[in-house]
Amino acid sequence: MQKFNIKNLVTGGAGFIGSHLIDRLMDKGEEVICLDNFYTGVKSNLDKWYTNPRFELIRHDVTEPITIEIDRIWHLACPASPVHYQRNPIKTSKTSFLGTYNMLGLAKRLNAEILFASTSEIYGDPEVSPQREDYKGSVNPIGIRSCYDEGKRIGETLCFDYHRKHLTKIKVMRIFNTYGPRMSPDDGRVVSNFIVQALRGENLTIYGDGSQTRSFCYVDDLVDGMQRLMESKLIGPVNIGNDEEFTIYELAKVIIKKINPELEIIFKPLPEDDPHQRKPFLEIAKKELKWYPNIRLNEGLDKTIDYFRSIKIT
Ligand code: NAD
Ligand code: UDP
């Protein structure tokens, strides 16, 4: 029987990935409560849903407990860009620990399913590639990225302890670099930075020599993987991302070619602990979720560039 009355709570739903997830859930006819403190998210990402009776928005900080009746929790609330999570690192740690603790407590009380948006950052600066889910990682516990990396690691720990102690229905998803429309122009992550710089006619800023690699997943693919994980019996952890790996230099060159071949690259110092390589091992997602990334970088960048052309970025 088709379930029309699933009540979803999406924390961080006004942000980049959360708002795309909400679009999908609303399009399926489900009910959605979005909970956000608007640290990086914006109300306009959800404009099309405010008049829909199946949608509600609550301004709330996940570091505070909340009582609410729902069936499923998609726990995304946490700044994801290094610029934003490093601006107030103690708050990032609080959000990661207390926010996840509060949401797990809610899931336990309601016997609700909870999907935790973890990250490839839990692998730190990995010594192996691709990163398999059983790789334990190489994380600096005292560096400038630690508030986020260690925050997500304790988030995963909490999920598994709630599962072992209380049989809480967890799903731990390790998200690899995701990009697409609705990234904020001042998000600070590499894809949006390069596109915005190029559209403004500015030279592109590479940190380091550009030899570090990332694997970029288009947001539609990511949300598809997220939904499949929620619908599955898996508890994870499961990597979801795209396994086509590019150097940051290659990414800059592609974006320059697409937007303005006259632009140049300027090199800036590499931030502390910036991972040298990142590429997901996807066999669990492929085998267990029948999920594959479909949108290649070339196509995803075109869609993202079209988006940034359509909004005001001056
Ligand atoms: P984003 O910054 O666009 O969205 C995060 C949202 O969480 C924002 O709407 C923000 O206002 C909200 N938020 C932050 N702290 C909060 C708090 N204390 N209480 C309530 N709301 C709060 O980032 P995103 O890219 O959409 O990332 C969403 C989730 O996915 C995050 O948990 C992030 O760690 C994870 N993730 C994202 C990526 C990626 O490449 N985009 C990669 C790995 C993991
Ligand atoms: N980066 C860059 N220029 C920028 C922004 C980022 O060279 O304007 C680099 C950054 O140092 C990192 C990579 O691009 O090596 C990806 O950075 P991002 O912040 O997007 O994500 P993360 O480091 O968390 O994977």
Coordinates of C-alpha atoms and ligand atoms in Angstrom, one line a residue:
M1 CA 0.0 0.0 0.0
Q2 CA 1.3 3.4 -0.9
K3 CA 2.1 5.5 2.2
F4 CA 0.8 9.1 1.8
N5 CA 0.9 10.1 5.3
I6 CA 4.6 9.7 6.2
K7 CA 5.6 12.6 8.4
N8 CA 9.2 13.7 7.8
L9 CA 11.3 15.9 9.9
V10 CA 14.2 17.4 7.8
T11 CA 16.8 19.2 10.0
G12 CA 18.9 21.7 8.0
G13 CA 16.1 21.6 5.4
A14 CA 16.6 25.3 4.4
G15 CA 20.2 24.5 3.2
F16 CA 21.5 23.2 -0.1
I17 CA 21.0 19.4 0.1
G18 CA 18.0 19.7 2.6
S19 CA 16.0 21.8 0.3
H20 CA 16.4 19.4 -2.6
L21 CA 15.4 16.5 -0.4
I22 CA 12.3 18.5 0.7
D23 CA 11.3 19.0 -2.9
R24 CA 11.4 15.2 -3.5
L25 CA 9.5 14.4 -0.3
M26 CA 6.8 17.0 -1.1
D27 CA 6.6 15.8 -4.7
K28 CA 5.9 12.3 -3.4
G29 CA 2.9 13.6 -1.4
E30 CA 4.5 13.2 2.0
E31 CA 4.3 15.6 4.9
V32 CA 7.4 17.6 5.8
I33 CA 8.5 19.6 8.8
C34 CA 11.6 21.6 8.1
L35 CA 13.6 22.6 11.1
D36 CA 16.5 25.1 10.7
N37 CA 18.2 27.9 12.5
F38 CA 19.2 29.6 9.2
Y39 CA 22.9 29.6 10.0
T40 CA 23.7 28.9 6.4
G41 CA 20.2 28.0 5.0
V42 CA 17.8 30.5 3.6
K43 CA 14.0 30.7 3.5
S44 CA 13.9 31.3 -0.2
N45 CA 15.2 27.8 -0.9
L46 CA 11.7 26.6 0.2
D47 CA 9.6 29.4 -1.4
K48 CA 7.4 27.0 -3.4
W49 CA 6.2 25.1 -0.4
Y50 CA 5.0 27.7 2.1
T51 CA 1.4 27.7 1.0
N52 CA 1.2 23.9 0.9
P53 CA -0.7 22.5 3.9
R54 CA 1.7 19.4 3.9
F55 CA 4.6 21.7 4.7
E56 CA 5.7 23.4 7.9
L57 CA 8.8 25.4 8.8
I58 CA 10.1 25.7 12.3
R59 CA 13.0 28.0 13.3
H60 CA 14.9 26.0 15.8
D61 CA 18.4 25.1 16.8
V62 CA 19.1 21.4 17.0
T63 CA 21.3 21.9 20.0
E64 CA 18.1 22.4 21.9
P65 CA 15.7 19.4 22.4
I66 CA 12.4 19.5 20.6
T67 CA 9.2 17.5 21.0
I68 CA 7.3 16.8 17.8
E69 CA 5.4 13.9 16.3
I70 CA 7.1 12.4 13.2
D71 CA 7.8 9.1 11.5
R72 CA 11.2 9.8 9.9
I73 CA 14.1 12.1 10.7
W74 CA 16.5 13.2 8.0
H75 CA 19.2 14.8 10.2
L76 CA 21.2 17.2 8.0
A77 CA 21.5 20.3 10.3
C78 CA 25.2 21.3 10.4
P79 CA 27.2 23.8 8.3
A80 CA 29.1 21.8 5.7
S81 CA 31.5 24.3 4.1
P82 CA 34.9 24.6 5.8
V83 CA 34.5 28.4 5.8
H84 CA 31.2 28.2 7.7
Y85 CA 32.0 25.4 10.1
Q86 CA 35.3 27.0 11.0
R87 CA 33.7 30.4 11.7
N88 CA 32.3 29.1 15.0
P89 CA 34.0 25.8 15.6
I90 CA 32.7 25.3 19.1
K91 CA 29.2 25.7 17.8
T92 CA 30.0 23.2 15.1
S93 CA 31.0 20.6 17.7
K94 CA 27.9 21.4 19.7
T95 CA 25.7 21.0 16.7
S96 CA 27.3 17.7 15.8
F97 CA 27.1 16.2 19.2
L98 CA 24.1 17.8 20.9
G99 CA 22.1 18.1 17.7
T100 CA 22.6 14.4 16.8
Y101 CA 22.0 13.4 20.4
N102 CA 18.7 15.3 20.5
M103 CA 17.6 13.9 17.2
L104 CA 18.5 10.3 18.3
G105 CA 16.6 10.8 21.5
L106 CA 13.5 11.9 19.5
A107 CA 13.9 8.9 17.1
K108 CA 14.2 6.6 20.1
R109 CA 11.1 8.0 21.8
L110 CA 8.9 7.8 18.7
N111 CA 10.5 4.6 17.3
A112 CA 11.2 6.7 14.2
E113 CA 13.8 6.1 11.5
I114 CA 16.7 8.5 11.5
L115 CA 19.1 9.1 8.6
F116 CA 22.3 10.9 9.7
A117 CA 24.1 13.0 7.1
S118 CA 27.7 12.0 7.9
T119 CA 30.6 12.8 5.6
S120 CA 33.7 11.6 3.8
E121 CA 35.5 13.9 6.2
I122 CA 35.3 11.1 8.8
Y123 CA 38.2 9.5 6.7
G124 CA 40.3 12.7 7.3
D125 CA 43.3 12.9 5.0
P126 CA 43.0 9.3 3.8
E127 CA 46.1 7.2 3.2
V128 CA 44.1 4.8 0.9
S129 CA 42.0 5.3 -2.2
P130 CA 39.2 4.8 -2.8
Q131 CA 37.9 5.1 0.7
R132 CA 36.0 2.0 1.7
E133 CA 33.4 2.1 4.6
D134 CA 35.7 -0.1 6.7
Y135 CA 38.6 2.3 6.5
K136 CA 39.0 3.8 9.9
G137 CA 40.4 7.1 8.7
S138 CA 43.3 9.4 9.4
V139 CA 41.9 12.4 11.3
N140 CA 43.7 15.1 13.2
P141 CA 41.7 15.6 16.5
I142 CA 43.1 19.0 17.2
G143 CA 43.2 20.8 13.8
I144 CA 41.0 23.5 12.3
R145 CA 38.8 20.8 10.5
S146 CA 38.4 18.7 13.7
C147 CA 35.2 20.4 14.9
Y148 CA 33.5 19.0 11.8
D149 CA 35.4 15.8 11.2
E150 CA 35.4 14.7 14.8
G151 CA 31.9 16.1 15.2
K152 CA 30.6 13.8 12.5
R153 CA 32.6 10.9 13.9
I154 CA 31.0 11.3 17.4
G155 CA 27.6 11.7 15.5
E156 CA 28.2 8.2 13.9
T157 CA 29.3 6.8 17.3
L158 CA 26.0 8.1 18.9
C159 CA 24.0 6.6 16.1
F160 CA 25.5 3.1 16.6
D161 CA 25.3 3.3 20.4
Y162 CA 21.6 4.2 20.1
H163 CA 21.2 1.3 17.7
R164 CA 23.0 -1.2 20.0
K165 CA 21.4 0.0 23.2
H166 CA 17.9 1.0 22.1
L167 CA 17.5 -0.6 18.7
T168 CA 17.0 2.8 17.2
K169 CA 16.4 2.6 13.5
I170 CA 19.5 4.4 12.2
K171 CA 20.9 5.0 8.7
V172 CA 24.4 6.4 8.5
M173 CA 25.2 8.0 5.1
R174 CA 28.7 9.2 4.3
I175 CA 28.2 12.0 1.8
F176 CA 31.1 12.9 -0.6
N177 CA 31.5 16.4 -2.1
T178 CA 28.2 17.3 -3.5
Y179 CA 27.4 20.3 -5.7
G180 CA 24.5 21.8 -7.6
P181 CA 21.9 24.6 -7.8
R182 CA 21.1 26.4 -4.5
M183 CA 24.6 26.3 -3.2
S184 CA 25.0 29.8 -1.7
P185 CA 27.3 32.1 -3.8
D186 CA 29.3 32.7 -0.6
D187 CA 29.2 29.1 0.5
G188 CA 33.0 28.9 0.1
R189 CA 33.2 25.4 -1.3
V190 CA 35.2 24.9 -4.4
V191 CA 32.6 24.3 -7.1
S192 CA 30.5 27.4 -6.2
N193 CA 33.6 29.5 -5.5
F194 CA 35.1 28.7 -9.0
I195 CA 31.8 29.3 -10.8
V196 CA 31.0 32.5 -9.0
Q197 CA 34.6 33.8 -9.5
A198 CA 34.4 33.0 -13.2
L199 CA 31.0 34.6 -13.7
R200 CA 32.3 37.7 -12.0
G201 CA 35.3 37.8 -14.3
E202 CA 37.7 37.2 -11.5
N203 CA 40.6 34.8 -11.6
L204 CA 40.1 31.4 -9.9
T205 CA 41.7 30.8 -6.5
I206 CA 43.4 27.4 -6.1
Y207 CA 44.6 26.6 -2.6
G208 CA 47.9 24.7 -2.8
D209 CA 49.1 23.5 -6.2
G210 CA 45.8 22.1 -7.2
S211 CA 47.0 18.5 -7.3
Q212 CA 44.6 17.5 -4.4
T213 CA 41.7 15.5 -5.7
R214 CA 37.9 15.4 -5.0
S215 CA 35.1 13.4 -6.6
F216 CA 32.0 15.5 -7.2
C217 CA 28.4 14.3 -6.9
Y218 CA 25.5 16.2 -8.4
V219 CA 22.8 16.9 -5.9
D220 CA 20.0 15.0 -7.7
D221 CA 22.1 11.8 -7.6
L222 CA 22.9 12.3 -3.9
V223 CA 19.2 12.8 -2.9
D224 CA 18.3 9.7 -4.9
G225 CA 20.9 7.7 -2.9
M226 CA 19.6 9.2 0.4
Q227 CA 16.0 8.2 -0.4
R228 CA 17.1 4.6 -1.3
L229 CA 19.0 4.3 1.9
M230 CA 16.0 5.5 4.0
E231 CA 13.8 2.9 2.2
S232 CA 16.3 0.1 2.6
K233 CA 17.0 -2.2 5.6
L234 CA 20.6 -1.0 5.7
I235 CA 21.9 0.8 8.7
G236 CA 25.2 1.7 7.1
P237 CA 27.6 3.4 7.1
V238 CA 27.2 3.7 3.3
N239 CA 29.3 6.0 1.0
I240 CA 27.2 8.0 -1.4
G241 CA 29.1 10.1 -3.9
N242 CA 30.5 10.1 -7.4
D243 CA 33.6 8.1 -8.0
E244 CA 35.0 10.1 -10.9
E245 CA 38.0 11.7 -9.4
F246 CA 39.5 15.1 -10.5
T247 CA 42.3 17.3 -9.4
I248 CA 41.3 20.8 -8.3
Y249 CA 43.4 22.1 -11.1
E250 CA 41.4 20.1 -13.6
L251 CA 38.2 21.4 -12.1
A252 CA 39.4 25.0 -12.4
K253 CA 40.4 24.4 -16.1
V254 CA 37.0 22.9 -17.0
I255 CA 35.1 25.8 -15.4
I256 CA 37.4 28.4 -17.0
K257 CA 36.8 26.8 -20.4
K258 CA 33.0 26.7 -19.9
I259 CA 32.6 30.3 -18.7
N260 CA 35.5 32.5 -19.8
P261 CA 38.8 31.1 -21.3
E262 CA 40.5 34.4 -20.7
L263 CA 40.6 33.9 -17.0
E264 CA 43.6 32.8 -15.1
I265 CA 44.4 30.8 -12.0
I266 CA 45.9 32.2 -8.9
F267 CA 47.5 30.0 -6.2
K268 CA 46.9 30.6 -2.5
P269 CA 48.3 28.7 0.5
L270 CA 46.7 25.3 1.2
P271 CA 44.7 25.3 4.4
E272 CA 45.9 23.1 7.3
D273 CA 44.8 19.4 7.1
D274 CA 43.2 19.8 3.6
P275 CA 42.8 16.2 2.4
H276 CA 45.1 15.3 -0.5
Q277 CA 42.7 12.8 -2.1
R278 CA 39.1 11.7 -1.9
K279 CA 37.2 9.1 -3.9
P280 CA 34.4 6.9 -2.6
F281 CA 34.3 3.2 -2.8
L282 CA 30.7 2.6 -3.9
E283 CA 30.2 -1.2 -4.0
I284 CA 27.9 -1.2 -1.0
A285 CA 25.6 1.5 -2.4
K286 CA 25.7 -0.2 -5.8
K287 CA 25.0 -3.7 -4.5
E288 CA 22.6 -3.1 -1.6
L289 CA 20.8 0.1 -2.8
K290 CA 21.1 -0.5 -6.6
W291 CA 22.3 3.1 -6.6
Y292 CA 24.7 4.6 -9.1
P293 CA 25.7 8.2 -9.8
N294 CA 24.2 9.1 -13.2
I295 CA 25.2 12.7 -13.7
R296 CA 28.7 13.3 -14.9
L297 CA 30.7 16.4 -13.9
N298 CA 30.3 18.0 -17.3
E299 CA 26.5 17.8 -17.2
G300 CA 26.2 18.7 -13.6
L301 CA 28.5 21.8 -14.0
D302 CA 26.4 23.0 -16.9
K303 CA 23.2 22.8 -14.7
T304 CA 25.0 24.5 -11.8
I305 CA 26.4 27.3 -14.0
D306 CA 22.9 27.9 -15.4
Y307 CA 21.7 28.3 -11.9
F308 CA 24.3 30.8 -10.9
R309 CA 23.7 32.8 -14.1
S310 CA 20.0 32.9 -13.1
I311 CA 20.6 34.5 -9.6
K312 CA 22.1 37.7 -8.5
I313 CA 25.7 37.1 -7.5
T314 CA 27.2 40.6 -7.5
Ligands
NAD1 P1 24.3 23.7 4.1 O1 25.2 24.6 4.9 O2 23.7 24.3 2.9 O3 23.0 23.2 5.0 C1 23.1 23.0 6.4 C2 21.8 23.5 7.0 O4 21.8 23.2 8.4 C3 21.5 25.0 6.8 O5 20.2 25.2 6.4 C4 21.8 25.5 8.2 O6 21.1 26.8 8.5 C5 21.3 24.4 9.1 N1 21.9 24.4 10.4 C6 23.2 24.5 10.8 N2 23.4 24.4 12.1 C7 22.1 24.2 12.6 C8 21.6 24.1 13.9 N3 22.4 24.1 15.0 N4 20.3 23.9 14.1 C9 19.4 23.9 13.0 N5 19.9 24.1 11.8 C10 21.2 24.2 11.6 O7 25.1 22.4 3.8 P2 24.7 21.1 2.9 O8 25.7 21.0 1.9 O9 23.3 21.2 2.5 O10 24.9 19.9 3.9 C11 23.8 19.3 4.6 C12 24.4 18.1 5.4 O11 25.1 17.2 4.6 C13 25.3 18.5 6.5 O12 25.1 17.8 7.7 C14 26.7 18.2 6.0 O13 27.6 17.9 7.0 C15 26.4 17.0 5.1 N6 27.3 16.8 4.0 C16 27.3 17.6 2.9 C17 28.3 17.5 2.0 C18 28.3 18.3 0.7 O14 29.2 18.2 -0.1 N7 27.3 19.2 0.4 C19 29.3 16.5 2.1 C20 29.3 15.8 3.2 C21 28.3 15.9 4.2
UDP2 N1 39.6 24.9 -2.8 C1 40.3 25.8 -3.7 N2 39.8 27.0 -4.0 C2 38.6 27.5 -3.4 C3 37.9 26.6 -2.6 C4 38.4 25.4 -2.3 O1 41.3 25.4 -4.2 O2 38.2 28.6 -3.8 C5 40.1 23.6 -2.6 C6 40.2 23.2 -1.1 O3 41.4 23.7 -0.6 C7 40.1 21.7 -1.2 C8 39.2 21.5 -2.4 O4 39.2 22.7 -3.1 O5 41.3 21.1 -1.5 C9 37.7 21.2 -2.0 O6 37.3 22.2 -1.1 P1 35.9 22.3 -0.5 O7 35.9 23.4 0.5 O8 34.9 22.4 -1.6 O9 35.6 20.9 0.2 P2 36.4 19.9 1.2 O10 37.8 20.4 1.3 O11 35.6 19.9 2.4 O12 36.3 18.6 0.4

